[in-house]
Amino acid sequence: MAPNIAKAAISLYILTFNCGKALIDIDAVASQLFSGLSTPKLPDLLVLSLQEIAPIPQCLIGGSFLVPYFSRFHQAVEKASRKASGSTSGDDGLIYHPVAARNLGMTGIMVFAKDPAAVSDVETGGVGVGMAEMGNKGAIGVRFTYHGNGTSTELAFVAAHLAPMEWGLERRNEDWENIVRGLIFSSKSTDRKNIETSTSAEERPLLSISPRDASIFKPTSHLFFAGDLNYRTSSMSPSPTDHKDTFPQPHHDRSSPQHFSKLFENDQLNQERLAGRTCHGLIEALVTFPPTYKYDPKEPYLTPDEDLSKWHWAKHRWPSWCDRILYLDIPSWVKRAHPEAKIVTHKYSALPLWPTSDHRAVALDLSVPLLPIPQPKEDEQGDDPRIHPPFEVNVDWKTKRERARVLELVVGFAMYFTTTLEGGGVTVAMVLGAIGAFFAIRAMLEM
């Protein structure tokens, strides 16, 4: 743990998890939720980046269809935080209070704070990068000001889910570009007692501010980017024998050519990021954990790597570090004024496999200096994307999102009524009702 951090700092705990379109097991998640912390002390802020929150129809429709899925995470957070703090269910009050719970299609974000009064000026934004710019893939963000010790700082968190498959590298880079160009933060005036907890990203009007300030690269804000980014360790699918000959296992030590660190040398995200083709300006803590995807979900669950004799990999996908958390470092103009100010990463880890997904959750425990980031001077030099963003904001972002939202509702309801049991039941009832009405009307006319 680095010793030099700003005198006042915010402790953050960011977790990203692909839910596999299923309701989570509350007890399982609660038992592991804070296992990525470096100390027993609970952080000031907890941020959950969630992908594939629910089946596609429910995600595209959104609203009340997602309440059961978000609710389970609320319950898991409450249960885990009470256990970690030694509180009982009979104690009054919450340890973590919801700041925001939002989704854009299948991607969601939840923010919890120990002190909700410390949070103000909540903004949200989202963009779809899936088929026809719908939210089967995309990003959702929350940005706000955090107050404490007589000062404040601005924090932005973006949850994302990019294009899949080994051969989808260029599409993933395009998804990143479309997120930078199309994720626009907007808000309405709020005070610290009026926290947004809606699960829709479509409810708030566009602010009359500059495109730069509305983008994810606002010059006065921190940025944390977390999600199932889907970057793989190969551009081709594995051969029928690779799972035996090449895939890593817990018993492989660092001297073995099959140790997972050798596979990480082929990590597409590092290669593309260092080449300046994706995640411009973002950095990542050292990856020392095994691949997070794709597991064949089998017992034992909730078991640390050191207690496992085997990782059950899916044979048709290369084990890869799909689930990642990146961030912008302290800007140069702040470092010059406050040399002691540093973002300190305490622990970056993959949590044990949970029983409802083929991904492992990834957690980042870090501290951020509690001091404002001022506007840079006009002649500020450097490659910080807050000064020189890699892509310009799309001026038609709002029209594109509104059009995509209509498609999401059409596709979502069509799939709901034709592919789900509850939707099929409604369809049958409507058909039977229409037939009954037809015969009733005909009988009345014949009287």
Short mmCIF file of C-alpha atoms in Angstrom, two decimals:
data_model
loop_
_atom_site.label_atom_id
_atom_site.label_comp_id
_atom_site.label_asym_id
_atom_site.label_seq_id
_atom_site.Cartn_x
_atom_site.Cartn_y
_atom_site.Cartn_z
CA MET A 1 0.00 0.00 0.00
CA ALA A 2 1.50 3.33 -1.04
CA PRO A 3 2.04 5.68 1.91
CA ASN A 4 1.62 9.05 0.16
CA ILE A 5 -2.00 9.93 -0.36
CA ALA A 6 -3.76 13.24 0.08
CA LYS A 7 -4.51 14.07 3.70
CA ALA A 8 -8.24 13.71 2.98
CA ALA A 9 -9.27 10.83 0.76
CA ILE A 10 -12.41 8.97 -0.28
CA SER A 11 -12.34 5.20 -0.06
CA LEU A 12 -13.97 3.57 -3.11
CA TYR A 13 -14.90 -0.02 -3.79
CA ILE A 14 -15.86 -0.75 -7.40
CA LEU A 15 -17.15 -4.15 -8.44
CA THR A 16 -18.05 -5.34 -11.93
CA PHE A 17 -20.12 -8.46 -12.57
CA ASN A 18 -21.83 -10.08 -15.54
CA CYS A 19 -25.02 -11.47 -14.01
CA GLY A 20 -25.67 -13.99 -16.80
CA LYS A 21 -29.29 -12.77 -17.27
CA ALA A 22 -30.27 -14.40 -13.97
CA LEU A 23 -31.48 -13.35 -10.55
CA ILE A 24 -28.51 -13.45 -8.19
CA ASP A 25 -28.29 -15.70 -5.16
CA ILE A 26 -28.48 -13.07 -2.40
CA ASP A 27 -26.72 -15.15 0.25
CA ALA A 28 -23.92 -16.18 -2.12
CA VAL A 29 -23.25 -12.62 -3.28
CA ALA A 30 -23.48 -11.22 0.25
CA SER A 31 -20.96 -13.77 1.52
CA GLN A 32 -18.35 -12.64 -1.03
CA LEU A 33 -19.23 -9.04 -1.86
CA PHE A 34 -16.53 -7.38 0.24
CA SER A 35 -13.87 -10.09 -0.11
CA GLY A 36 -12.02 -7.78 -2.51
CA LEU A 37 -11.30 -5.24 0.24
CA SER A 38 -7.76 -4.89 1.57
CA THR A 39 -8.95 -4.13 5.13
CA PRO A 40 -12.09 -4.88 7.17
CA LYS A 41 -13.12 -1.21 7.06
CA LEU A 42 -16.03 -0.59 4.72
CA PRO A 43 -15.48 2.06 2.02
CA ASP A 44 -17.22 5.43 1.75
CA LEU A 45 -18.65 4.57 -1.67
CA LEU A 46 -19.67 1.26 -3.23
CA VAL A 47 -20.21 1.10 -7.00
CA LEU A 48 -21.64 -1.93 -8.83
CA SER A 49 -21.18 -2.22 -12.60
CA LEU A 50 -23.62 -4.86 -13.83
CA GLN A 51 -23.99 -6.50 -17.22
CA GLU A 52 -26.71 -8.85 -18.49
CA ILE A 53 -28.77 -7.91 -15.43
CA ALA A 54 -31.82 -9.84 -16.64
CA PRO A 55 -33.15 -11.64 -19.75
CA ILE A 56 -33.11 -9.53 -22.91
CA PRO A 57 -36.86 -8.69 -23.03
CA GLN A 58 -36.97 -7.41 -19.45
CA CYS A 59 -33.79 -5.36 -19.96
CA LEU A 60 -34.97 -3.72 -23.18
CA ILE A 61 -38.33 -2.82 -21.64
CA GLY A 62 -36.77 -1.70 -18.36
CA GLY A 63 -38.66 0.03 -15.56
CA SER A 64 -40.62 -2.25 -13.24
CA PHE A 65 -39.47 -5.32 -15.16
CA LEU A 66 -35.99 -4.85 -13.61
CA VAL A 67 -37.06 -4.08 -10.06
CA PRO A 68 -36.68 -7.72 -8.86
CA TYR A 69 -33.15 -7.86 -10.26
CA PHE A 70 -31.95 -4.56 -8.77
CA SER A 71 -33.76 -5.34 -5.52
CA ARG A 72 -31.68 -8.48 -4.98
CA PHE A 73 -28.49 -6.44 -5.18
CA HIS A 74 -29.91 -3.98 -2.65
CA GLN A 75 -30.59 -6.89 -0.32
CA ALA A 76 -27.14 -8.41 -0.88
CA VAL A 77 -25.45 -5.07 -0.15
CA GLU A 78 -27.44 -4.60 3.04
CA LYS A 79 -26.76 -8.15 4.22
CA ALA A 80 -23.04 -8.03 3.37
CA SER A 81 -22.48 -4.60 4.93
CA ARG A 82 -24.24 -5.56 8.16
CA LYS A 83 -22.14 -8.68 8.45
CA ALA A 84 -18.91 -6.81 7.70
CA SER A 85 -19.69 -4.09 10.24
CA GLY A 86 -20.97 -6.43 12.92
CA SER A 87 -24.49 -4.99 12.81
CA THR A 88 -27.63 -7.12 13.16
CA SER A 89 -30.83 -7.07 11.15
CA GLY A 90 -32.57 -5.55 14.14
CA ASP A 91 -30.37 -2.43 14.13
CA ASP A 92 -32.05 0.72 12.86
CA GLY A 93 -30.85 2.40 9.71
CA LEU A 94 -28.88 1.35 6.64
CA ILE A 95 -25.12 1.22 6.45
CA TYR A 96 -25.21 2.00 2.73
CA HIS A 97 -27.78 4.31 1.18
CA PRO A 98 -28.65 4.17 -2.54
CA VAL A 99 -27.39 7.10 -4.58
CA ALA A 100 -28.39 5.78 -8.00
CA ALA A 101 -29.66 2.63 -9.69
CA ARG A 102 -29.83 3.00 -13.45
CA ASN A 103 -29.78 0.89 -16.56
CA LEU A 104 -29.31 1.27 -20.29
CA GLY A 105 -30.69 -1.94 -21.74
CA MET A 106 -28.77 -4.89 -20.31
CA THR A 107 -26.13 -2.79 -18.53
CA GLY A 108 -26.74 -1.28 -15.12
CA ILE A 109 -25.00 0.71 -12.45
CA MET A 110 -25.71 1.04 -8.73
CA VAL A 111 -24.02 3.53 -6.40
CA PHE A 112 -24.23 3.36 -2.61
CA ALA A 113 -22.87 5.84 -0.06
CA LYS A 114 -22.37 5.59 3.68
CA ASP A 115 -23.29 9.26 3.92
CA PRO A 116 -25.86 10.23 1.27
CA ALA A 117 -25.68 13.86 2.42
CA ALA A 118 -22.13 13.93 1.02
CA VAL A 119 -23.45 13.48 -2.53
CA SER A 120 -24.86 16.27 -4.71
CA ASP A 121 -25.38 17.24 -8.35
CA VAL A 122 -26.14 13.74 -9.61
CA GLU A 123 -25.96 13.37 -13.40
CA THR A 124 -26.58 10.29 -15.52
CA GLY A 125 -26.15 9.28 -19.14
CA GLY A 126 -26.23 6.21 -21.32
CA VAL A 127 -25.63 4.99 -24.86
CA GLY A 128 -26.44 1.79 -26.71
CA VAL A 129 -23.78 0.23 -28.92
CA GLY A 130 -25.62 -2.98 -29.80
CA MET A 131 -27.72 -3.83 -32.82
CA ALA A 132 -29.24 -0.61 -34.25
CA GLU A 133 -27.67 1.21 -31.28
CA MET A 134 -29.94 -0.61 -28.84
CA GLY A 135 -28.89 -1.47 -25.31
CA ASN A 136 -28.18 -5.17 -25.68
CA LYS A 137 -24.63 -3.79 -25.47
CA GLY A 138 -23.79 -0.33 -24.20
CA ALA A 139 -22.83 1.87 -21.28
CA ILE A 140 -24.52 3.72 -18.44
CA GLY A 141 -22.86 6.35 -16.27
CA VAL A 142 -23.39 8.27 -13.03
CA ARG A 143 -21.50 11.43 -12.10
CA PHE A 144 -21.76 13.50 -8.93
CA THR A 145 -19.91 15.72 -6.49
CA TYR A 146 -18.73 14.19 -3.21
CA HIS A 147 -18.29 16.51 -0.20
CA GLY A 148 -16.20 16.08 2.93
CA ASN A 149 -13.73 17.84 5.24
CA GLY A 150 -14.78 21.22 3.90
CA THR A 151 -13.92 20.37 0.31
CA SER A 152 -15.23 18.24 -2.56
CA THR A 153 -14.35 16.34 -5.71
CA GLU A 154 -16.25 15.20 -8.77
CA LEU A 155 -16.52 11.48 -9.58
CA ALA A 156 -17.80 9.77 -12.73
CA PHE A 157 -18.47 6.02 -12.95
CA VAL A 158 -19.27 4.29 -16.24
CA ALA A 159 -20.48 0.68 -16.50
CA ALA A 160 -20.04 -0.90 -19.92
CA HIS A 161 -20.58 -4.07 -21.93
CA LEU A 162 -18.76 -4.30 -25.27
CA ALA A 163 -19.00 -6.64 -28.27
CA PRO A 164 -18.27 -10.34 -27.65
CA MET A 165 -16.30 -13.11 -29.38
CA GLU A 166 -12.58 -13.61 -29.97
CA TRP A 167 -12.79 -12.13 -33.45
CA GLY A 168 -14.76 -9.03 -32.34
CA LEU A 169 -11.70 -6.89 -31.51
CA GLU A 170 -12.37 -4.08 -33.99
CA ARG A 171 -16.01 -3.94 -32.96
CA ARG A 172 -14.98 -3.57 -29.31
CA ASN A 173 -12.76 -0.62 -30.22
CA GLU A 174 -15.68 0.88 -32.17
CA ASP A 175 -17.92 0.39 -29.14
CA TRP A 176 -15.46 2.35 -27.02
CA GLU A 177 -15.46 5.16 -29.60
CA ASN A 178 -19.26 5.23 -29.65
CA ILE A 179 -19.35 5.39 -25.84
CA VAL A 180 -17.00 8.38 -25.82
CA ARG A 181 -19.04 10.09 -28.56
CA GLY A 182 -22.51 9.20 -27.36
CA LEU A 183 -22.59 8.91 -23.55
CA ILE A 184 -23.74 12.38 -22.51
CA PHE A 185 -24.35 13.24 -18.88
CA SER A 186 -27.44 15.28 -18.06
CA SER A 187 -29.28 16.17 -14.89
CA LYS A 188 -31.86 18.26 -13.14
CA SER A 189 -31.16 20.43 -10.13
CA THR A 190 -30.92 18.31 -7.00
CA ASP A 191 -29.78 18.80 -3.46
CA ARG A 192 -28.07 16.21 -1.33
CA LYS A 193 -31.37 15.04 0.14
CA ASN A 194 -32.95 14.34 -3.25
CA ILE A 195 -31.05 11.34 -4.56
CA GLU A 196 -32.02 9.71 -7.84
CA THR A 197 -32.78 5.99 -7.68
CA SER A 198 -34.77 5.45 -10.87
CA THR A 199 -33.81 2.55 -13.11
CA SER A 200 -34.26 4.50 -16.34
CA ALA A 201 -31.64 6.56 -18.12
CA GLU A 202 -34.20 8.47 -20.17
CA GLU A 203 -35.90 10.70 -17.60
CA ARG A 204 -33.74 13.77 -17.29
CA PRO A 205 -33.37 16.81 -19.57
CA LEU A 206 -30.15 17.81 -21.32
CA LEU A 207 -28.15 20.43 -19.47
CA SER A 208 -27.20 23.61 -21.29
CA ILE A 209 -23.47 23.00 -20.87
CA SER A 210 -20.54 22.52 -23.23
CA PRO A 211 -20.21 19.15 -25.01
CA ARG A 212 -16.86 18.58 -23.28
CA ASP A 213 -18.38 19.06 -19.83
CA ALA A 214 -21.25 16.71 -20.71
CA SER A 215 -18.92 13.96 -21.97
CA ILE A 216 -17.20 11.25 -19.95
CA PHE A 217 -13.95 13.26 -20.23
CA LYS A 218 -15.09 16.31 -18.29
CA PRO A 219 -11.87 18.20 -17.39
CA THR A 220 -12.84 18.68 -13.72
CA SER A 221 -13.90 15.09 -12.98
CA HIS A 222 -12.35 11.75 -12.11
CA LEU A 223 -13.42 8.83 -14.32
CA PHE A 224 -13.75 5.13 -13.52
CA PHE A 225 -14.64 2.72 -16.33
CA ALA A 226 -15.73 -0.79 -15.36
CA GLY A 227 -17.47 -3.67 -17.06
CA ASP A 228 -17.46 -6.74 -19.22
CA LEU A 229 -15.21 -5.19 -21.84
CA ASN A 230 -14.95 -8.57 -23.58
CA TYR A 231 -11.32 -8.23 -24.73
CA ARG A 232 -9.92 -11.73 -25.21
CA THR A 233 -6.57 -13.51 -25.32
CA SER A 234 -6.89 -14.69 -28.92
CA SER A 235 -8.52 -13.56 -32.15
CA MET A 236 -9.62 -17.13 -32.94
CA SER A 237 -11.63 -19.75 -31.10
CA PRO A 238 -9.63 -22.51 -29.37
CA SER A 239 -8.93 -25.79 -31.12
CA PRO A 240 -10.60 -29.00 -29.84
CA THR A 241 -7.46 -29.85 -27.81
CA ASP A 242 -6.48 -26.41 -26.47
CA HIS A 243 -8.48 -26.87 -23.29
CA LYS A 244 -6.21 -29.81 -22.43
CA ASP A 245 -2.91 -28.53 -23.76
CA THR A 246 -2.99 -24.77 -23.11
CA PHE A 247 -5.68 -23.63 -20.68
CA PRO A 248 -4.30 -22.66 -17.23
CA GLN A 249 -5.11 -24.53 -14.04
CA PRO A 250 -4.52 -23.68 -10.36
CA HIS A 251 -1.62 -26.15 -10.02
CA HIS A 252 0.44 -24.44 -12.76
CA ASP A 253 3.14 -22.33 -11.13
CA ARG A 254 4.79 -19.28 -12.69
CA SER A 255 7.54 -21.38 -14.27
CA SER A 256 4.96 -23.38 -16.26
CA PRO A 257 4.17 -22.33 -19.84
CA GLN A 258 0.52 -22.87 -18.89
CA HIS A 259 0.52 -20.42 -15.99
CA PHE A 260 -2.16 -17.81 -16.59
CA SER A 261 0.41 -15.00 -16.62
CA LYS A 262 1.70 -16.36 -19.95
CA LEU A 263 -1.82 -16.17 -21.37
CA PHE A 264 -2.14 -12.58 -20.15
CA GLU A 265 0.70 -11.61 -22.49
CA ASN A 266 -1.89 -11.96 -25.30
CA ASP A 267 -4.48 -9.78 -23.58
CA GLN A 268 -6.17 -7.70 -26.27
CA LEU A 269 -7.14 -4.85 -23.95
CA ASN A 270 -3.55 -4.12 -22.91
CA GLN A 271 -2.34 -4.41 -26.50
CA GLU A 272 -5.02 -2.10 -27.89
CA ARG A 273 -4.84 0.37 -25.01
CA LEU A 274 -1.06 0.74 -25.25
CA ALA A 275 -1.38 1.14 -29.03
CA GLY A 276 -3.82 4.01 -28.50
CA ARG A 277 -6.80 2.29 -30.09
CA THR A 278 -9.08 1.94 -27.05
CA CYS A 279 -9.63 3.22 -23.50
CA HIS A 280 -7.54 6.29 -24.26
CA GLY A 281 -5.74 7.70 -21.23
CA LEU A 282 -7.12 5.10 -18.84
CA ILE A 283 -4.83 3.06 -16.61
CA GLU A 284 -5.30 -0.19 -14.72
CA ALA A 285 -3.89 -1.69 -11.56
CA LEU A 286 -1.61 -4.70 -11.97
CA VAL A 287 -3.58 -7.81 -12.95
CA THR A 288 -2.45 -10.72 -10.76
CA PHE A 289 -5.62 -12.83 -10.83
CA PRO A 290 -6.61 -15.62 -13.23
CA PRO A 291 -8.97 -15.15 -16.21
CA THR A 292 -12.51 -14.14 -15.30
CA TYR A 293 -14.29 -15.82 -18.26
CA LYS A 294 -15.53 -18.27 -19.48
CA TYR A 295 -16.29 -20.80 -16.76
CA ASP A 296 -18.47 -23.85 -17.02
CA PRO A 297 -20.48 -23.14 -13.85
CA LYS A 298 -19.86 -26.12 -11.59
CA GLU A 299 -19.27 -26.76 -7.91
CA PRO A 300 -17.43 -25.75 -5.88
CA TYR A 301 -18.70 -22.15 -5.92
CA LEU A 302 -17.58 -19.37 -3.58
CA THR A 303 -14.17 -21.00 -3.22
CA PRO A 304 -10.85 -19.07 -3.34
CA ASP A 305 -8.35 -20.07 -6.03
CA GLU A 306 -5.87 -21.43 -3.50
CA ASP A 307 -8.46 -23.98 -2.38
CA LEU A 308 -9.33 -25.18 -5.89
CA SER A 309 -7.78 -28.14 -7.68
CA LYS A 310 -9.33 -27.25 -11.04
CA TRP A 311 -10.85 -24.37 -12.98
CA HIS A 312 -13.76 -25.61 -15.07
CA TRP A 313 -13.25 -23.71 -18.33
CA ALA A 314 -15.75 -23.70 -21.18
CA LYS A 315 -13.94 -25.55 -23.97
CA HIS A 316 -15.12 -23.31 -26.84
CA ARG A 317 -13.79 -19.97 -25.48
CA TRP A 318 -10.27 -18.88 -24.62
CA PRO A 319 -9.95 -18.07 -20.91
CA SER A 320 -9.78 -14.27 -20.88
CA TRP A 321 -9.80 -11.23 -18.64
CA CYS A 322 -13.10 -9.86 -19.95
CA ASP A 323 -14.06 -8.11 -16.73
CA ARG A 324 -11.93 -5.04 -15.98
CA ILE A 325 -11.84 -1.78 -14.05
CA LEU A 326 -9.82 1.17 -15.39
CA TYR A 327 -9.56 4.81 -14.42
CA LEU A 328 -7.99 8.18 -15.20
CA ASP A 329 -5.01 9.12 -13.08
CA ILE A 330 -4.71 12.46 -11.26
CA PRO A 331 -4.35 15.14 -13.98
CA SER A 332 -0.97 16.79 -14.43
CA TRP A 333 -2.21 20.25 -13.43
CA VAL A 334 -3.38 18.87 -10.07
CA LYS A 335 -0.13 16.96 -9.50
CA ARG A 336 1.86 20.17 -9.91
CA ALA A 337 -0.23 21.97 -7.29
CA HIS A 338 -0.57 18.98 -4.96
CA PRO A 339 2.40 16.60 -5.39
CA GLU A 340 1.11 14.47 -2.49
CA ALA A 341 -2.23 13.79 -4.21
CA LYS A 342 -2.34 10.26 -5.58
CA ILE A 343 -4.96 7.68 -6.46
CA VAL A 344 -3.90 4.64 -4.46
CA THR A 345 -5.02 1.15 -5.47
CA HIS A 346 -5.05 -1.11 -2.44
CA LYS A 347 -6.29 -4.32 -4.04
CA TYR A 348 -7.41 -5.47 -7.50
CA SER A 349 -8.82 -8.96 -7.50
CA ALA A 350 -11.21 -11.50 -8.98
CA LEU A 351 -13.78 -12.82 -6.52
CA PRO A 352 -14.61 -16.55 -6.35
CA LEU A 353 -17.11 -17.91 -8.85
CA TRP A 354 -20.75 -17.21 -7.97
CA PRO A 355 -23.40 -19.83 -8.82
CA THR A 356 -25.45 -17.87 -11.39
CA SER A 357 -22.84 -16.76 -13.94
CA ASP A 358 -19.98 -17.95 -16.15
CA HIS A 359 -18.02 -14.79 -15.23
CA ARG A 360 -16.20 -13.98 -12.01
CA ALA A 361 -16.79 -10.62 -10.38
CA VAL A 362 -13.80 -8.27 -10.31
CA ALA A 363 -13.26 -5.71 -7.53
CA LEU A 364 -11.04 -2.66 -7.12
CA ASP A 365 -10.33 -1.19 -3.68
CA LEU A 366 -8.79 2.28 -3.91
CA SER A 367 -8.49 5.74 -2.35
CA VAL A 368 -9.04 9.03 -4.18
CA PRO A 369 -7.83 12.42 -2.91
CA LEU A 370 -10.68 14.57 -1.66
CA LEU A 371 -9.84 17.76 -3.47
CA PRO A 372 -11.40 19.51 -6.47
CA ILE A 373 -9.95 19.27 -9.96
CA PRO A 374 -9.81 22.80 -11.39
CA GLN A 375 -10.19 23.63 -15.06
CA PRO A 376 -6.86 23.25 -16.89
CA LYS A 377 -5.27 26.32 -18.39
CA GLU A 378 -5.82 26.85 -22.09
CA ASP A 379 -2.15 26.15 -22.83
CA GLU A 380 -2.05 22.93 -20.74
CA GLN A 381 -0.04 20.28 -22.57
CA GLY A 382 -0.12 16.49 -22.37
CA ASP A 383 -2.12 13.52 -23.58
CA ASP A 384 -4.76 13.53 -20.83
CA PRO A 385 -8.08 12.94 -22.66
CA ARG A 386 -9.67 15.55 -20.38
CA ILE A 387 -7.61 18.06 -22.39
CA HIS A 388 -7.55 16.32 -25.76
CA PRO A 389 -10.43 13.81 -26.03
CA PRO A 390 -9.84 11.05 -28.59
CA PHE A 391 -13.23 11.61 -30.26
CA GLU A 392 -15.68 14.48 -30.50
CA VAL A 393 -19.13 14.27 -28.97
CA ASN A 394 -21.83 13.22 -31.46
CA VAL A 395 -24.14 16.23 -31.81
CA ASP A 396 -27.02 13.91 -32.75
CA TRP A 397 -26.65 11.79 -29.61
CA LYS A 398 -30.12 12.60 -28.27
CA THR A 399 -31.96 11.81 -31.51
CA LYS A 400 -30.04 8.54 -31.83
CA ARG A 401 -30.86 7.52 -28.26
CA GLU A 402 -34.55 8.36 -28.62
CA ARG A 403 -34.77 6.34 -31.84
CA ALA A 404 -32.96 3.41 -30.25
CA ARG A 405 -35.24 3.59 -27.21
CA VAL A 406 -38.31 3.12 -29.41
CA LEU A 407 -36.70 0.08 -31.00
CA GLU A 408 -35.82 -1.31 -27.57
CA LEU A 409 -39.44 -1.12 -26.48
CA VAL A 410 -40.75 -2.67 -29.71
CA VAL A 411 -38.22 -5.51 -29.66
CA GLY A 412 -38.49 -5.95 -25.91
CA PHE A 413 -42.26 -6.32 -25.84
CA ALA A 414 -42.25 -8.51 -28.96
CA MET A 415 -39.75 -10.86 -27.31
CA TYR A 416 -41.57 -10.71 -23.99
CA PHE A 417 -44.88 -11.82 -25.48
CA THR A 418 -43.34 -14.54 -27.67
CA THR A 419 -40.41 -15.97 -25.71
CA THR A 420 -41.32 -15.80 -22.01
CA LEU A 421 -43.81 -17.87 -20.04
CA GLU A 422 -45.43 -14.88 -18.38
CA GLY A 423 -45.60 -12.98 -21.67
CA GLY A 424 -46.98 -16.05 -23.43
CA GLY A 425 -49.67 -16.31 -20.76
CA VAL A 426 -50.69 -12.71 -21.36
CA THR A 427 -50.78 -13.34 -25.13
CA VAL A 428 -52.98 -16.42 -24.72
CA ALA A 429 -55.31 -14.52 -22.39
CA MET A 430 -55.59 -11.66 -24.89
CA VAL A 431 -56.34 -14.05 -27.75
CA LEU A 432 -58.95 -15.92 -25.73
CA GLY A 433 -60.45 -12.63 -24.61
CA ALA A 434 -60.66 -11.42 -28.20
CA ILE A 435 -62.33 -14.66 -29.32
CA GLY A 436 -64.80 -14.45 -26.44
CA ALA A 437 -65.60 -10.85 -27.26
CA PHE A 438 -66.17 -11.75 -30.92
CA PHE A 439 -68.72 -14.45 -30.09
CA ALA A 440 -70.39 -12.25 -27.47
CA ILE A 441 -70.83 -9.42 -29.96
CA ARG A 442 -72.06 -11.78 -32.65
CA ALA A 443 -74.63 -13.27 -30.24
CA MET A 444 -75.86 -9.79 -29.34
CA LEU A 445 -76.26 -8.87 -33.01
CA GLU A 446 -78.27 -12.05 -33.70
CA MET A 447 -80.76 -11.35 -30.90
#
